[in-house]
Short mmCIF file of C-alpha atoms in Angstrom, two decimals:
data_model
loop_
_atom_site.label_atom_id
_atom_site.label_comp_id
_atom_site.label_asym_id
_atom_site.label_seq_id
_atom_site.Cartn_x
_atom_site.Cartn_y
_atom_site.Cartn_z
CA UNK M 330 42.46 193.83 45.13
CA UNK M 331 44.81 192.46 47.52
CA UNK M 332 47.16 194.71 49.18
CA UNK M 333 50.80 194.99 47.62
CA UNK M 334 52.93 195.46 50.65
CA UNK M 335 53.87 193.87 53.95
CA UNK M 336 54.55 195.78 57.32
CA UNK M 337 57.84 193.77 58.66
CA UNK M 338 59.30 194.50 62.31
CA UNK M 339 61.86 192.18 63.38
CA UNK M 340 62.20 192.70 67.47
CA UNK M 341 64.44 190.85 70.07
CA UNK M 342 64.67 191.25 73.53
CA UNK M 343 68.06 193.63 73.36
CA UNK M 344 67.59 196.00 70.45
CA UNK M 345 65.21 196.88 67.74
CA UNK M 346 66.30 195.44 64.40
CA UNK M 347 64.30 196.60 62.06
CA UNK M 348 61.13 198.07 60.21
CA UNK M 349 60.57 197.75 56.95
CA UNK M 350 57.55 198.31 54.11
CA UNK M 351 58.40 195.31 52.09
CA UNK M 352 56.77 192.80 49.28
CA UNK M 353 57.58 189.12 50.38
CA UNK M 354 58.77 187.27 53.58
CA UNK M 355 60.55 184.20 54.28
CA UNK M 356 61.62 182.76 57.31
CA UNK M 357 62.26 179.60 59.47
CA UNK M 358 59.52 178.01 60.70
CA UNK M 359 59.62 175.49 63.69
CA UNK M 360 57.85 172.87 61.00
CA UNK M 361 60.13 174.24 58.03
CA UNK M 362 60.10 177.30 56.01
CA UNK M 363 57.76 179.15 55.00
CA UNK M 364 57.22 182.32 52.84
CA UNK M 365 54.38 185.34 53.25
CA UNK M 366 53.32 187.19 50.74
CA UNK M 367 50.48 190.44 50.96
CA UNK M 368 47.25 188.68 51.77
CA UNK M 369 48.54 185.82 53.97
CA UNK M 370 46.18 184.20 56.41
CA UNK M 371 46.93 185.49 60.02
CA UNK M 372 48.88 182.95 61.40
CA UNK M 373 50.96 182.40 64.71
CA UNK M 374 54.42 180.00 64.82
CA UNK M 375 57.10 179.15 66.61
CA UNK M 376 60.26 180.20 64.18
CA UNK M 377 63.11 177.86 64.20
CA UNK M 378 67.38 178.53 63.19
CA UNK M 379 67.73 179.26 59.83
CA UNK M 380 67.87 182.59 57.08
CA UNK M 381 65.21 184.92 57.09
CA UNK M 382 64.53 187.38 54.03
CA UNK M 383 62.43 190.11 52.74
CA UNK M 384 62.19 191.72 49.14
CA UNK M 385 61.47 194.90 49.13
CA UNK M 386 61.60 196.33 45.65
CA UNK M 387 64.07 194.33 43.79
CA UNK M 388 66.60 193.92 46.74
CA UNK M 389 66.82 190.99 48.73
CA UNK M 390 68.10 191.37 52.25
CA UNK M 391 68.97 188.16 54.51
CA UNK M 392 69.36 187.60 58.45
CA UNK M 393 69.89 184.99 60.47
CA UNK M 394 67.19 184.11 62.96
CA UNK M 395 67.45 182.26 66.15
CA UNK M 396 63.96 181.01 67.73
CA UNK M 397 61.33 182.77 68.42
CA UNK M 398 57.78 183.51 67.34
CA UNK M 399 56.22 185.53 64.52
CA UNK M 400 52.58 186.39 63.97
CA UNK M 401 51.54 187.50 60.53
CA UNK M 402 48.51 189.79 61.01
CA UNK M 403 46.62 191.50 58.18
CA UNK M 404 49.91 193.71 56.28
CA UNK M 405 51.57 193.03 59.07
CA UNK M 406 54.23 190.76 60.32
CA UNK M 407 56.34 190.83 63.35
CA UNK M 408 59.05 188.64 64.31
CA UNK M 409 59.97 188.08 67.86
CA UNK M 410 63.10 186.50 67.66
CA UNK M 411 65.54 185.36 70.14
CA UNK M 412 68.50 186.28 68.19
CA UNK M 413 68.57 187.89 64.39
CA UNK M 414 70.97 189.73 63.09
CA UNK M 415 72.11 191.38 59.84
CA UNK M 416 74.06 189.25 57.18
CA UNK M 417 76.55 192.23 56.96
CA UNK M 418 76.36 192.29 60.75
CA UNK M 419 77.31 188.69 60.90
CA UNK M 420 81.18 187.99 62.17
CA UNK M 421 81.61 185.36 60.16
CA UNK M 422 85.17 184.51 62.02
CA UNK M 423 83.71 183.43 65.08
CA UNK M 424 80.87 181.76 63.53
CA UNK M 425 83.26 179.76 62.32
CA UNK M 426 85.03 178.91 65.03
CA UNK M 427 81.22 178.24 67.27
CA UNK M 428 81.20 175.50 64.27
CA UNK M 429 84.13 173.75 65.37
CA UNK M 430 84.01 174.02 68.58
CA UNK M 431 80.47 172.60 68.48
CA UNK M 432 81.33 170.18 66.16
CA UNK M 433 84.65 168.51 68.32
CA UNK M 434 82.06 168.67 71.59
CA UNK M 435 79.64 166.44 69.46
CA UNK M 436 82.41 163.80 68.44
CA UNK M 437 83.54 163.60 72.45
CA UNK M 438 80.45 163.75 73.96
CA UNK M 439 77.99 160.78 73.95
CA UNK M 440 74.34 161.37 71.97
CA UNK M 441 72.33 161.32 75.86
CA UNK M 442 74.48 163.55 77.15
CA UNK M 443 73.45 167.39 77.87
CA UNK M 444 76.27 168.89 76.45
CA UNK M 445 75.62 166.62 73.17
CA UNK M 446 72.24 169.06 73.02
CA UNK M 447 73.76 172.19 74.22
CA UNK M 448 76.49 171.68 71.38
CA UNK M 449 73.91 170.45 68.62
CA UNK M 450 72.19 174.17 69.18
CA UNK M 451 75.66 176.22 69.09
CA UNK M 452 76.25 174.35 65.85
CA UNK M 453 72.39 175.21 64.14
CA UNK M 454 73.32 178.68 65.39
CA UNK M 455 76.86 179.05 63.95
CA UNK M 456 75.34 177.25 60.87
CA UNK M 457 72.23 179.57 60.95
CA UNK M 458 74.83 182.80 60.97
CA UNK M 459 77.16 181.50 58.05
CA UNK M 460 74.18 180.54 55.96
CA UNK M 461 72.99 183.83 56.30
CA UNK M 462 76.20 185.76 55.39
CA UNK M 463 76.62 183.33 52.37
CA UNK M 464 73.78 184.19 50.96
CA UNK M 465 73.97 187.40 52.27
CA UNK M 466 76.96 187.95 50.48
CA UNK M 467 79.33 188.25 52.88
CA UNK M 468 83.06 187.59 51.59
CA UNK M 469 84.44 184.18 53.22
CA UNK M 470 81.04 182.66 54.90
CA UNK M 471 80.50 180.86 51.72
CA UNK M 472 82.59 177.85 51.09
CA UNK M 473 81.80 176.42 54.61
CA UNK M 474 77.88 176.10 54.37
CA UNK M 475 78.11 174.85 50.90
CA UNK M 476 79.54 171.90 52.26
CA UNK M 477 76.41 171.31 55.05
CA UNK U 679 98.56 223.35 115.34
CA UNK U 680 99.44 222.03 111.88
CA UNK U 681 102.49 223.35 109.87
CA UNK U 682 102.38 224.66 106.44
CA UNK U 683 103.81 221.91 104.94
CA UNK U 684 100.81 219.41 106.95
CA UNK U 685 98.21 221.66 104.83
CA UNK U 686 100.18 221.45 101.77
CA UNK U 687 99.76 217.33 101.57
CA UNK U 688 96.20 217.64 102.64
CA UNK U 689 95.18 219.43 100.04
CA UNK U 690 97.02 217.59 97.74
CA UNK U 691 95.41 214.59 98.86
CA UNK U 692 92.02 216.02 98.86
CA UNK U 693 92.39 216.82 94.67
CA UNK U 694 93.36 213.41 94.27
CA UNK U 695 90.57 212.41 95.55
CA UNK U 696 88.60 214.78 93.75
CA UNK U 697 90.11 213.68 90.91
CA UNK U 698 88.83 210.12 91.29
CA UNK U 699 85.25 210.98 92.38
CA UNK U 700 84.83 213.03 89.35
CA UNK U 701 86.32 210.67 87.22
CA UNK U 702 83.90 208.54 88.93
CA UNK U 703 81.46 210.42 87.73
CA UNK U 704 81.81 210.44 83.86
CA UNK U 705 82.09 206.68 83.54
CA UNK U 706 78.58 206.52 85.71
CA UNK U 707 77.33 208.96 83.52
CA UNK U 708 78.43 206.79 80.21
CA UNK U 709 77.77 204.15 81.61
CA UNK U 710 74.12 205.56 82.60
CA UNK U 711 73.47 206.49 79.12
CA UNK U 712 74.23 202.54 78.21
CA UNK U 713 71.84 201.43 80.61
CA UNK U 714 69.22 203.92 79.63
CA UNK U 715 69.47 202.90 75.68
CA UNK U 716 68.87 199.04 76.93
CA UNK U 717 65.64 200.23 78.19
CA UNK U 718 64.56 202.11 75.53
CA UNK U 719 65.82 199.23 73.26
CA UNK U 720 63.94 196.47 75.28
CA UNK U 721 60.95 197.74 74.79
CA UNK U 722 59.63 197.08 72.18
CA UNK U 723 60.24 193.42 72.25
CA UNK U 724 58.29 193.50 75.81
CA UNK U 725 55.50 195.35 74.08
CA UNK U 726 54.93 192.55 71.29
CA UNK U 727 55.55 189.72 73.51
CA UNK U 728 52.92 191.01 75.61
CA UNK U 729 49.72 191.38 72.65
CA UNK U 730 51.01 188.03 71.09
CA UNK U 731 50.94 186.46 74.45
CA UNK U 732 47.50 187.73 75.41
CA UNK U 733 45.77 186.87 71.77
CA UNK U 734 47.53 183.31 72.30
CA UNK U 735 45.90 183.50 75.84
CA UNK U 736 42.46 184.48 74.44
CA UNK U 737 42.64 181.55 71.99
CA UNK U 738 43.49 179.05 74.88
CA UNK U 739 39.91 177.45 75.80
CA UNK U 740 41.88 177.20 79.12
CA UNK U 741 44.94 179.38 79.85
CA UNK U 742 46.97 176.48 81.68
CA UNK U 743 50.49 176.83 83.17
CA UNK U 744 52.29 176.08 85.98
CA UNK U 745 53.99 179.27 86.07
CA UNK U 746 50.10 180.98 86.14
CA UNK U 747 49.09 178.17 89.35
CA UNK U 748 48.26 180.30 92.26
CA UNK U 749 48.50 178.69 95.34
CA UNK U 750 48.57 179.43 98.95
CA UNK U 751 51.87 181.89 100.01
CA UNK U 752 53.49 179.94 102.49
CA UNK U 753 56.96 179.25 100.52
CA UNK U 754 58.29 182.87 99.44
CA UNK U 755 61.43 183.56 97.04
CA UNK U 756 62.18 187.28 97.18
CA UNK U 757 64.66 188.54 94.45
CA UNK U 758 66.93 191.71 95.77
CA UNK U 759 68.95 193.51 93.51
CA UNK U 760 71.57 195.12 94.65
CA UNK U 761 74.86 196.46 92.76
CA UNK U 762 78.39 195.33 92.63
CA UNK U 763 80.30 197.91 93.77
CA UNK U 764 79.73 200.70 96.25
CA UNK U 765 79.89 204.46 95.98
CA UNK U 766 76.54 204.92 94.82
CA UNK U 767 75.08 206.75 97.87
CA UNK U 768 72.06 205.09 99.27
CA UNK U 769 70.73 202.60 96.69
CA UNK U 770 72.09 199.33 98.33
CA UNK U 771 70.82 200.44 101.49
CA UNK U 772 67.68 201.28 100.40
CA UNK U 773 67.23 197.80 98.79
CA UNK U 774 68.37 196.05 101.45
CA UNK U 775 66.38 197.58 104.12
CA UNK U 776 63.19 197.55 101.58
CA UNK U 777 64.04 193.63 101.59
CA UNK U 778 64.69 193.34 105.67
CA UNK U 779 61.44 194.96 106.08
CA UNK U 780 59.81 192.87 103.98
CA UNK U 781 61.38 189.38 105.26
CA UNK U 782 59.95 191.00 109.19
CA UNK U 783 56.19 191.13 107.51
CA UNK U 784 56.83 187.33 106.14
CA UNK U 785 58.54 186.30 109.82
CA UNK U 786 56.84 182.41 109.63
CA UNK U 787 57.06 181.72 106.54
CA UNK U 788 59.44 180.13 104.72
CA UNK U 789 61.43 182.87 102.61
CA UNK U 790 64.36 182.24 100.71
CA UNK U 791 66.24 184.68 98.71
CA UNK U 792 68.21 185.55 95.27
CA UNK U 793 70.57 188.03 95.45
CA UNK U 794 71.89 189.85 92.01
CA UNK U 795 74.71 192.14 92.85
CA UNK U 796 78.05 191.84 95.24
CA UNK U 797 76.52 193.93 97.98
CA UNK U 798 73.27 191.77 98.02
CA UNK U 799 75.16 188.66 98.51
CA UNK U 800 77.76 190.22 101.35
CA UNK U 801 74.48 191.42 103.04
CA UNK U 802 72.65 188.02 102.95
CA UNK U 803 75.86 186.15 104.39
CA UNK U 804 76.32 188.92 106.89
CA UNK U 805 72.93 188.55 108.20
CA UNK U 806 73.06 184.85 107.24
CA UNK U 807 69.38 185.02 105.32
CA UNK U 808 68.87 182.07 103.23
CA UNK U 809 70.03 182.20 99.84
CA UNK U 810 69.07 180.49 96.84
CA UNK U 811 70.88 181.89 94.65
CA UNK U 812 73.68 184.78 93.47
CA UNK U 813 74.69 186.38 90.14
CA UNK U 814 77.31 188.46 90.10
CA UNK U 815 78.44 191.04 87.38
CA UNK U 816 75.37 191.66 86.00
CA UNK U 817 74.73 195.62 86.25
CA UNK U 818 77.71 196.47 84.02
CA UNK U 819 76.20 195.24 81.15
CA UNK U 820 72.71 193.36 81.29
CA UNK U 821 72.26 191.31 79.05
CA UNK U 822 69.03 189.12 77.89
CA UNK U 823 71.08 185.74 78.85
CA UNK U 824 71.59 187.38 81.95
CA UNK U 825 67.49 187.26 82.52
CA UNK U 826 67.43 183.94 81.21
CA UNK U 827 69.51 182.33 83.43
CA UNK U 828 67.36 184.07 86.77
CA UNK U 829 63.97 183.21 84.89
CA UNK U 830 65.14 179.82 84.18
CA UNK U 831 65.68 179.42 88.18
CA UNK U 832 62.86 180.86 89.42
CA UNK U 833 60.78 178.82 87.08
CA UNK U 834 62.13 175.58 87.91
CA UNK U 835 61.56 177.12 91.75
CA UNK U 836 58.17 177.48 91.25
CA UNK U 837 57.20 174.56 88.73
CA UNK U 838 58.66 172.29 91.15
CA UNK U 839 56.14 173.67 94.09
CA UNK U 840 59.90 174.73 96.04
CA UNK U 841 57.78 177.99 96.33
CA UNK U 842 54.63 179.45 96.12
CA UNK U 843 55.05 182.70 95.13
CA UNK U 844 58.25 185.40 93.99
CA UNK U 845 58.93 188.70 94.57
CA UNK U 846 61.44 191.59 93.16
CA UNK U 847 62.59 194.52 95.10
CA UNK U 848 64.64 196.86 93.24
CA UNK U 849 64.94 200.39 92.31
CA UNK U 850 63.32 201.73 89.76
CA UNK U 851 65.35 204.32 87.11
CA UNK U 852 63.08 207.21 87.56
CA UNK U 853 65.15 210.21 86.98
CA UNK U 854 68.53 210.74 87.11
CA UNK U 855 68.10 212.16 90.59
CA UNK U 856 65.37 210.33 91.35
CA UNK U 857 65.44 206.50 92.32
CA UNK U 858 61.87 204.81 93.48
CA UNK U 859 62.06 201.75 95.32
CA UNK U 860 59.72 198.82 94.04
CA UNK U 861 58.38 195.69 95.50
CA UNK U 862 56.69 193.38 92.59
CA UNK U 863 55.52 189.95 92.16
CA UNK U 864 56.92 187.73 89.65
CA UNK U 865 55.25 184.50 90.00
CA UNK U 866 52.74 183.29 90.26
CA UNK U 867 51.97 185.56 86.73
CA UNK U 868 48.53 187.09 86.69
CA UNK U 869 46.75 186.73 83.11
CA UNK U 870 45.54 190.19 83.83
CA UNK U 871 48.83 191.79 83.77
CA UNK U 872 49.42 191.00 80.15
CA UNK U 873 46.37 193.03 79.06
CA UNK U 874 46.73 196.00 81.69
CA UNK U 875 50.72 196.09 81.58
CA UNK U 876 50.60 197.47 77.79
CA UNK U 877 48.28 200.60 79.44
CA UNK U 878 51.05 202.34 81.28
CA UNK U 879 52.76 203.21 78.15
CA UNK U 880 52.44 206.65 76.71
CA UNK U 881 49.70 208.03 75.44
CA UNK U 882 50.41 207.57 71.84
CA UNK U 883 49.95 203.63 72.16
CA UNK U 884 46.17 203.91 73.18
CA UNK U 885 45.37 204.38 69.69
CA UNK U 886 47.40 200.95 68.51
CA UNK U 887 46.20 199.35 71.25
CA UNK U 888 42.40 199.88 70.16
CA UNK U 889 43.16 198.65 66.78
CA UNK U 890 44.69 195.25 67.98
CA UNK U 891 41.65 194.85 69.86
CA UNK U 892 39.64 195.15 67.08
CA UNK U 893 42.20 192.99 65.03
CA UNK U 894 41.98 190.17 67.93
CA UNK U 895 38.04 190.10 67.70
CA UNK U 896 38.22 189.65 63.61
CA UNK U 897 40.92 187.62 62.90
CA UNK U 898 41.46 184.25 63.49
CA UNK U 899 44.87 182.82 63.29
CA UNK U 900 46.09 179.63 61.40
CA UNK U 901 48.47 177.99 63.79
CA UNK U 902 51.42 175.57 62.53
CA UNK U 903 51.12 174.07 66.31
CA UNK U 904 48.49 173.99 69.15
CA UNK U 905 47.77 177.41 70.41
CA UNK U 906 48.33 175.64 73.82
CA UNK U 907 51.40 174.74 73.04
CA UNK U 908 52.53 178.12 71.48
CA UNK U 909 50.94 179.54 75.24
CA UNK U 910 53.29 176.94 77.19
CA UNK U 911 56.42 178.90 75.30
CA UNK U 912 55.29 182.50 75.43
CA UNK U 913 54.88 182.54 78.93
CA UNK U 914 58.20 181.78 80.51
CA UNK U 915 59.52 183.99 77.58
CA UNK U 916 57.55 186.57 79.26
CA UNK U 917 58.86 186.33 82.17
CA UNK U 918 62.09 186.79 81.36
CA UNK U 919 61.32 189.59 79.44
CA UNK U 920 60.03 190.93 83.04
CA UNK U 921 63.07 190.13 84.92
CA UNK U 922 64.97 191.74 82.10
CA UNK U 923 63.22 195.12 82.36
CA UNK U 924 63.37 194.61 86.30
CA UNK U 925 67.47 194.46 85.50
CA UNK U 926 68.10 197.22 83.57
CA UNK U 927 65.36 199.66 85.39
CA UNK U 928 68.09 198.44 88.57
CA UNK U 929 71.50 199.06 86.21
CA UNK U 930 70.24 202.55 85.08
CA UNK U 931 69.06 203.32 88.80
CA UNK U 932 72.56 202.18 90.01
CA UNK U 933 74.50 204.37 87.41
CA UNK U 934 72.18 207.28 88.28
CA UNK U 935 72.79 207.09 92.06
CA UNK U 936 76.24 206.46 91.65
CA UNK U 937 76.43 209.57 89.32
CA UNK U 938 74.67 211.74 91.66
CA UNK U 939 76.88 210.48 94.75
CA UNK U 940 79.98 211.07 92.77
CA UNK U 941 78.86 214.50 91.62
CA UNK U 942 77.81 215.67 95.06
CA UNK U 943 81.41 214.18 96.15
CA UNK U 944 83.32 216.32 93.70
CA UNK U 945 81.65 218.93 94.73
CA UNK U 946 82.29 218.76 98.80
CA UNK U 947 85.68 217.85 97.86
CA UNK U 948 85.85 221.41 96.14
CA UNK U 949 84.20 222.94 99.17
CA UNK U 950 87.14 221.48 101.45
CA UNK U 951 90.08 222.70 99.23
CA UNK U 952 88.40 225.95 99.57
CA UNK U 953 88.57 225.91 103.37
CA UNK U 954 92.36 224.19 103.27
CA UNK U 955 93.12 226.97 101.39
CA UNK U 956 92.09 229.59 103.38
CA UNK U 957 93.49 228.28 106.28
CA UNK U 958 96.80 227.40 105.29
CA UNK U 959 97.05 231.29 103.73
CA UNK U 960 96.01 232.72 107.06
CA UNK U 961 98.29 230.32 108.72
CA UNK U 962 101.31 231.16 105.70
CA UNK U 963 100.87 234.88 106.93
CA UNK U 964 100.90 234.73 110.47
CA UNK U 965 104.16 233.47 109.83
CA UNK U 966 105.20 235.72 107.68
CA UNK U 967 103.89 238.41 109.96
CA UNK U 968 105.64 236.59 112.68
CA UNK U 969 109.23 236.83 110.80
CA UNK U 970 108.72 240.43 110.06
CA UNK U 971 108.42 241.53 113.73
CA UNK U 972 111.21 238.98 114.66
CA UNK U 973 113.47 240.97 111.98
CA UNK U 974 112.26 244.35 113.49
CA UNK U 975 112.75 243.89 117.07
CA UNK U 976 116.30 242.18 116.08
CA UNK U 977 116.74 245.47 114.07
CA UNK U 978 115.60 248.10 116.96
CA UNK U 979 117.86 245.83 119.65
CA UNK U 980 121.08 245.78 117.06
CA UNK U 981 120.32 250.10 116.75
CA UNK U 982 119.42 250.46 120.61
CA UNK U 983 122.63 248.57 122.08
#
């Protein structure tokens, strides 16, 4: 029989986030997406900007990750992430505004420049956090990743 | 001899200043408890990065990367870290004479230095030591971006053969009283350390640590990219998670000296109000006694003439 449950920790290098005995993971892969269920393969990846979830029961929680690397071991994953945080914890306000700051640095700068790159990231990330709290839940984060 | 009144603004002066070194005091001590809860909440990041880094590394026909190329030490880069302000009894001076000791050993080879900390950087200038580098502001609150940005230096340092090896001196949070100085190398990073680092944990973790041994014999990974590449990004990721611990052992260490300096300040400050007082008193009565026979004598000449 294959076992029902997942061990998740979610670590980054300035707190502990989280531990959790849950049923099904997704999260942002370098490559894409990708979801783990009891029983996956051991793996190693890069992870990339984007939502991670969990179910556990018949809840559904949601964080946004930034980079990193998670290894999936037997009932076990861990996620070392550079950045992940809470879709309640998420201030959606300034999210917003990383958006648009990161968006008027793209239409000034040129595409070779380094700040074109530097601004490209601050918008995944802002995008990353809003997409998170949407789905999250979180009042106001909605209407402006619909539109991406 | 000092009048009454002279003793009067002394003391007061001396509670004001009491006032400030214990006030001192309590924000080192919050502050302190800050920088202890960044260690305790760092670690267990450091602790994963470390196992996934060495089952990467064990996966890696050849464990390759420039920031693991040893090569002879004849270009040093010694990293001092220092605080930003004063008042915290000896632990600038310790560091810096740890790191002027050290730079005598190296005298001949070519050492260059990055200072973290306001007092670091004075001292370097002062003693005009060549500097690659300063960051300022960090000890108040470390943070990981803080570690990045050092890392990110050191690495391009060493990747771009500027140096051959780097070192930290620092002090290490041991107790609150209790500050040991250390003397580490950074780069170039020694495979080895990833395995043997994890042992000085407590006790508890020999047990896990058995049991991902075993794991790393059995299981064999699916990778969505070369483990090689995977390798080429844990590593500088683990240094930084180095330097970080290096930063906050320092910021902790800092806020504990600084405690204990205030605290023993407060307390000699209590000491010399104390004596002030006792002085002045014995200085209030002579006077007093001084008026009374002045009134008597005036009193036994008025009744004598």
């Amino acid at each position: 029989m294959l076992p029902q449950d997942i061990e998740l920790d979610i670590v980054t290098p300035e707190r502990f986030v989280l531990h959790e005995t849950v049923q099904s993971v997704e999260l942002p892969g370098k490559e894409g997406d990708m979801g783990i269920l009891p029983g996956h393969a051991p793996l190693l990846s890069e992870l990339g900007v984007g939502t991670l979830s969990y179910r556990k029961g018949s809840d559904v929680e949601y964080f946004a990750v930034i980079r990193g690397f998670v290894e999936v071991l037997p009932g076990r994953v861990i996620v070392l992430a550079d950045a992940c945080e809470r879709a309640e914890e998420i201030d959606v306000a300034r999210a917003r505004a990383a958006l648009e700051r990161a968006k008027s640095e793209m239409a000034t700068k040129s595409f070779a420049d380094a700040d074109w790159d530097r601004a490209s990231l601050a918008l995944n990330r802002a995008l990353a956090r809003l997409q998170a709290a949407a789905k999250g839940g979180v009042a106001g984060a909605s209407e402006e990743s619909s539109r991406h | 001899m000092p009048t009454l009144l002279d003793y009067r603004r002394r003391i007061r002066s001396v509670k004001n200043t009491q006032q400030i070194t214990r006030a001192m005091k309590f924000v080192a001590a919050a502050k302190l408890r800050r920088a202890q809860e960044g260690v305790f909440h760092a670690r267990p990041y450091a602790k994963e990065i470390r196992r996934v880094l060495q089952s990467a590394m064990q996966r890696v026909s050849e464990p390759q990367h420039s920031l693991l190329e040893r090569r002879p030490e004849q270009r040093i880069l010694l990293l001092v870290l220092t605080s930003d302000k004063g008042l915290a009894g000896a632990f600038n001076t310790n560091v810096l004479r740890r790191a002027a000791e050290y730079l005598r050993q190296l005298q001949g080879k070519d050492v260059q230095s990055i200072a973290v900390g306001r007092k670091g950087v004075e001292a370097f200038r002062r003693r005009k030591w060549k500097l690659a580098g300063e960051y300022l502001n960090v000890s108040t609150h470390v943070e990981f971006r803080h570690a990045e940005e050092i890392s990110k230096r050191i690495a391009e340092m060493y990747s771009k053969h500027e140096v051959d090896a780097v070192y930290a001196v620092y002090n290490e949070f041991k107790s609150v009283m209790v500050q040991q100085l250390r003397l580490v190398k950074l780069l170039p990073l020694d495979p080895e350390s990833f395995a043997h680092a994890g042992a000085e944990k407590k006790a508890g973790d020999s047990e896990t640590k058995k049991e991902s041994a075993e794991l790393l014999e059995t299981v064999d990974y699916i990778y969505e990219e070369p483990p090689e590449e995977i390798f080429a990004h844990l590593v500088p990721r683990y240094l930084e998670t180095e330097i970080f611990r290096i930063l906050l052992e320092s910021a902790a260490a800092e806020h504990a000296a600084r405690m204990t300096a205030m605290d023993a300040a407060t307390t000699n400050a209590g000491e010399l109000i104390t004596e002030l007082t006792l002085d002045m008193n014995r200085i209030r009565q002579a006077s007093i006694t001084k008026e009374i026979i002045e009134i008597v004598s005036g009193a036994a000449f008025a009744a004598s003439s």
